[in-house]
mmCIF file of C-alpha atoms in Angstrom:
data_model
loop_
_atom_site.group_PDB
_atom_site.id
_atom_site.type_symbol
_atom_site.label_atom_id
_atom_site.label_comp_id
_atom_site.label_asym_id
_atom_site.label_seq_id
_atom_site.Cartn_x
_atom_site.Cartn_y
_atom_site.Cartn_z
ATOM 1 C CA MET F 1 0.000 0.000 0.000
ATOM 2 C CA ALA F 2 1.420 3.289 -1.002
ATOM 3 C CA THR F 3 1.697 5.977 1.575
ATOM 4 C CA LEU F 4 -0.239 9.120 0.865
ATOM 5 C CA SER F 5 1.121 12.525 1.513
ATOM 6 C CA PRO F 6 -0.721 14.690 4.031
ATOM 7 C CA LEU F 7 -2.107 16.821 1.200
ATOM 8 C CA GLN F 8 -3.497 13.737 -0.550
ATOM 9 C CA LYS F 9 -5.005 12.436 2.702
ATOM 10 C CA ARG F 10 -6.727 15.784 3.241
ATOM 11 C CA ALA F 11 -8.108 15.781 -0.305
ATOM 12 C CA GLN F 12 -9.407 12.218 0.147
ATOM 13 C CA ARG F 13 -11.057 13.088 3.489
ATOM 14 C CA LYS F 14 -12.669 16.179 1.979
ATOM 15 C CA ALA F 15 -14.026 14.184 -0.951
ATOM 16 C CA ARG F 16 -15.434 11.509 1.379
ATOM 17 C CA ASN F 17 -17.075 13.983 3.859
ATOM 18 C CA SER F 18 -18.399 16.504 1.423
ATOM 19 C CA THR F 19 -22.109 16.283 0.893
ATOM 20 C CA ALA F 20 -23.166 18.550 -1.878
ATOM 21 C CA MET F 21 -26.341 20.356 -0.912
ATOM 22 C CA ASP F 22 -28.057 22.452 -3.514
ATOM 23 C CA MET F 23 -30.423 25.136 -2.365
ATOM 24 C CA ASN F 24 -33.483 25.902 -4.460
ATOM 25 C CA LEU F 25 -33.482 29.694 -4.571
ATOM 26 C CA VAL F 26 -36.655 29.943 -6.668
ATOM 27 C CA ALA F 27 -38.797 28.599 -3.830
ATOM 28 C CA LEU F 28 -37.065 30.895 -1.352
ATOM 29 C CA ILE F 29 -37.677 33.935 -3.550
ATOM 30 C CA ASP F 30 -41.349 32.952 -3.903
ATOM 31 C CA VAL F 31 -41.745 32.759 -0.133
ATOM 32 C CA PHE F 32 -40.138 36.148 0.390
ATOM 33 C CA THR F 33 -42.282 37.713 -2.349
ATOM 34 C CA ILE F 34 -45.454 36.424 -0.712
ATOM 35 C CA LEU F 35 -44.252 37.622 2.677
ATOM 36 C CA ILE F 36 -43.505 41.130 1.379
ATOM 37 C CA PHE F 37 -46.865 41.302 -0.413
ATOM 38 C CA PHE F 38 -48.664 40.266 2.785
ATOM 39 C CA LEU F 39 -46.817 42.837 4.901
ATOM 40 C CA LEU F 40 -47.495 45.648 2.439
ATOM 41 C CA SER F 41 -51.176 44.834 2.085
ATOM 42 C CA SER F 42 -51.741 44.528 5.829
ATOM 43 C CA ALA F 43 -49.855 47.737 6.625
ATOM 44 C CA THR F 44 -52.432 49.862 4.800
ATOM 45 C CA GLY F 45 -55.154 48.823 7.268
ATOM 46 C CA VAL F 46 -53.874 51.182 9.963
ATOM 47 C CA GLU F 47 -56.156 54.180 10.187
ATOM 48 C CA THR F 48 -54.429 57.103 11.823
ATOM 49 C CA LEU F 49 -54.186 60.716 10.892
ATOM 50 C CA VAL F 50 -50.765 62.278 10.816
ATOM 51 C CA SER F 51 -50.877 65.397 12.941
ATOM 52 C CA PRO F 52 -48.616 68.289 11.928
ATOM 53 C CA LYS F 53 -46.235 69.489 14.631
ATOM 54 C CA ALA F 54 -47.882 72.920 14.588
ATOM 55 C CA VAL F 55 -51.209 71.431 15.687
ATOM 56 C CA GLU F 56 -51.706 70.316 19.271
ATOM 57 C CA LEU F 57 -54.931 68.331 19.196
ATOM 58 C CA PRO F 58 -57.259 68.314 22.200
ATOM 59 C CA LEU F 59 -57.618 65.166 24.302
ATOM 60 C CA ALA F 60 -60.831 63.123 24.185
ATOM 61 C CA ASN F 61 -62.198 59.748 25.231
ATOM 62 C CA SER F 62 -62.943 58.798 21.639
ATOM 63 C CA ILE F 63 -62.460 55.215 20.506
ATOM 64 C CA GLN F 64 -63.807 55.684 16.978
ATOM 65 C CA ALA F 65 -61.231 55.181 14.216
ATOM 66 C CA PRO F 66 -60.793 58.016 11.709
ATOM 67 C CA LYS F 67 -62.422 57.740 8.293
ATOM 68 C CA ASP F 68 -60.692 58.388 4.999
ATOM 69 C CA THR F 69 -61.949 61.926 4.333
ATOM 70 C CA VAL F 70 -60.792 65.338 3.226
ATOM 71 C CA VAL F 71 -58.581 66.722 6.009
ATOM 72 C CA LEU F 72 -58.647 70.431 6.903
ATOM 73 C CA VAL F 73 -55.795 71.667 9.097
ATOM 74 C CA VAL F 74 -56.209 74.926 11.018
ATOM 75 C CA ALA F 75 -52.832 75.754 12.491
ATOM 76 C CA GLY F 76 -50.726 78.791 13.094
ATOM 77 C CA ASP F 77 -51.682 81.413 10.561
ATOM 78 C CA GLU F 78 -53.033 79.283 7.717
ATOM 79 C CA ILE F 79 -55.823 76.911 6.762
ATOM 80 C CA LEU F 80 -54.820 73.841 4.735
ATOM 81 C CA ALA F 81 -57.122 71.563 2.733
ATOM 82 C CA ASP F 82 -55.486 68.210 1.982
ATOM 83 C CA GLY F 83 -52.050 69.789 2.401
ATOM 84 C CA ARG F 84 -52.632 72.890 0.242
ATOM 85 C CA ARG F 85 -52.874 76.365 1.768
ATOM 86 C CA VAL F 86 -56.288 77.804 0.953
ATOM 87 C CA ALA F 87 -56.645 80.755 3.333
ATOM 88 C CA LEU F 88 -54.958 82.756 6.048
ATOM 89 C CA VAL F 89 -56.368 82.680 9.570
ATOM 90 C CA SER F 90 -56.073 86.465 9.956
ATOM 91 C CA GLU F 91 -58.115 87.090 6.789
ATOM 92 C CA ALA F 92 -60.761 84.552 7.818
ATOM 93 C CA LEU F 93 -61.140 86.113 11.267
ATOM 94 C CA ALA F 94 -61.256 89.647 9.854
ATOM 95 C CA SER F 95 -64.012 88.756 7.383
ATOM 96 C CA LYS F 96 -67.565 89.691 8.412
ATOM 97 C CA ASP F 97 -69.037 86.824 6.362
ATOM 98 C CA ASP F 98 -69.039 83.204 7.541
ATOM 99 C CA LEU F 99 -67.824 82.010 4.127
ATOM 100 C CA ILE F 100 -64.081 81.578 3.544
ATOM 101 C CA PRO F 101 -63.794 81.932 -0.264
ATOM 102 C CA GLY F 102 -60.477 80.096 -0.775
ATOM 103 C CA LEU F 103 -61.615 77.155 1.340
ATOM 104 C CA LYS F 104 -64.979 76.978 -0.452
ATOM 105 C CA ALA F 105 -63.267 76.921 -3.869
ATOM 106 C CA GLU F 106 -60.866 74.137 -2.801
ATOM 107 C CA LEU F 107 -63.677 72.068 -1.269
ATOM 108 C CA ASP F 108 -65.676 72.390 -4.493
ATOM 109 C CA VAL F 109 -62.678 71.075 -6.460
ATOM 110 C CA LEU F 110 -62.126 68.201 -3.999
ATOM 111 C CA ALA F 111 -65.830 67.294 -4.097
ATOM 112 C CA SER F 112 -65.812 67.078 -7.882
ATOM 113 C CA ARG F 113 -62.741 64.799 -7.846
ATOM 114 C CA GLN F 114 -64.136 62.361 -5.302
ATOM 115 C CA ALA F 115 -67.474 61.609 -6.975
ATOM 116 C CA VAL F 116 -66.531 60.085 -10.316
ATOM 117 C CA ARG F 117 -69.266 57.455 -10.594
ATOM 118 C CA ALA F 118 -72.855 58.634 -11.118
ATOM 119 C CA GLU F 119 -74.351 56.586 -8.253
ATOM 120 C CA ASN F 120 -71.767 57.994 -5.834
ATOM 121 C CA ARG F 121 -72.549 61.525 -7.007
ATOM 122 C CA GLU F 122 -76.251 61.002 -6.301
ATOM 123 C CA ARG F 123 -75.583 59.519 -2.857
ATOM 124 C CA LEU F 124 -73.204 62.328 -1.907
ATOM 125 C CA ALA F 125 -75.651 64.951 -3.135
ATOM 126 C CA ALA F 126 -78.306 63.510 -0.825
ATOM 127 C CA GLU F 127 -76.129 62.798 2.231
ATOM 128 C CA GLY F 128 -73.253 65.276 1.947
ATOM 129 C CA GLN F 129 -69.556 64.510 1.998
ATOM 130 C CA ALA F 130 -67.293 63.914 4.977
ATOM 131 C CA VAL F 131 -64.514 66.184 6.197
ATOM 132 C CA THR F 132 -62.154 65.961 9.185
ATOM 133 C CA ILE F 133 -60.983 69.169 10.848
ATOM 134 C CA MET F 134 -57.622 69.113 12.621
ATOM 135 C CA ALA F 135 -57.478 72.282 14.670
ATOM 136 C CA ASP F 136 -55.136 73.333 17.405
ATOM 137 C CA LYS F 137 -56.826 73.368 20.786
ATOM 138 C CA THR F 138 -56.173 77.121 21.049
ATOM 139 C CA VAL F 139 -58.054 78.013 17.828
ATOM 140 C CA PRO F 140 -60.958 80.346 18.623
ATOM 141 C CA TYR F 141 -64.478 79.000 18.192
ATOM 142 C CA GLN F 142 -65.340 81.896 15.854
ATOM 143 C CA LEU F 143 -62.827 80.584 13.309
ATOM 144 C CA LEU F 144 -64.028 76.985 13.669
ATOM 145 C CA ARG F 145 -67.610 78.166 13.134
ATOM 146 C CA LYS F 146 -66.570 79.867 9.881
ATOM 147 C CA VAL F 147 -64.729 76.749 8.717
ATOM 148 C CA MET F 148 -67.752 74.562 9.504
ATOM 149 C CA ALA F 149 -70.147 77.002 7.766
ATOM 150 C CA THR F 150 -67.928 76.990 4.671
ATOM 151 C CA CYS F 151 -67.870 73.172 4.711
ATOM 152 C CA ALA F 152 -71.660 73.077 4.937
ATOM 153 C CA ARG F 153 -72.027 75.445 1.966
ATOM 154 C CA ALA F 154 -69.709 73.177 -0.060
ATOM 155 C CA ASN F 155 -71.970 70.160 0.789
ATOM 156 C CA PHE F 156 -69.508 68.701 3.302
ATOM 157 C CA SER F 157 -72.057 68.144 6.041
ATOM 158 C CA ASP F 158 -70.425 65.161 7.793
ATOM 159 C CA VAL F 159 -67.891 67.061 9.919
ATOM 160 C CA SER F 160 -65.525 65.295 12.325
ATOM 161 C CA PHE F 161 -62.879 66.765 14.593
ATOM 162 C CA ALA F 162 -59.515 65.056 15.025
ATOM 163 C CA VAL F 163 -58.481 64.511 18.642
ATOM 164 C CA ARG F 164 -55.789 62.674 20.533
ATOM 165 C CA GLN F 165 -57.030 59.662 22.444
ATOM 166 C CA ARG F 166 -56.751 60.122 26.176
ATOM 167 C CA VAL F 167 -54.696 57.338 27.758
ATOM 168 C CA GLU F 168 -56.363 56.002 30.870
ATOM 169 C CA GLY F 169 -53.752 55.474 33.499
#
């Protein structure tokens, strides 16, 4: 029997102990794709409103989840409708009329975009559309009354106020 060199012995041992294991990457990729799709689709079920830093919402004992509506933000010195500035608070307070013209115009545009199908248009004309008002807790009632009156004139009669949920402790 011929003696093997240490290098040959090592090569023989490696050949004898090696178990080739192939991994099926296609199945692994399929699993990860399904997992990502599931996570993305379930993440959209969370219903929270993002509150701007300039708005300190009042506390309430509300447990009702927010609806997907047009969001009006009354903060600082401006009024925003779905993120676009539509009026200044100082001008709205100085006005003798309850109607805020810039807000009314923007709400009319938003109302026309939301009701594309004819049956939805008829339902919204009968019931009115929904709007959520996010106002700082220091905003005067006179301004909120003007905002609500403008919403009502634009057929947004389902008005909700955004609040922070009070934590019972």
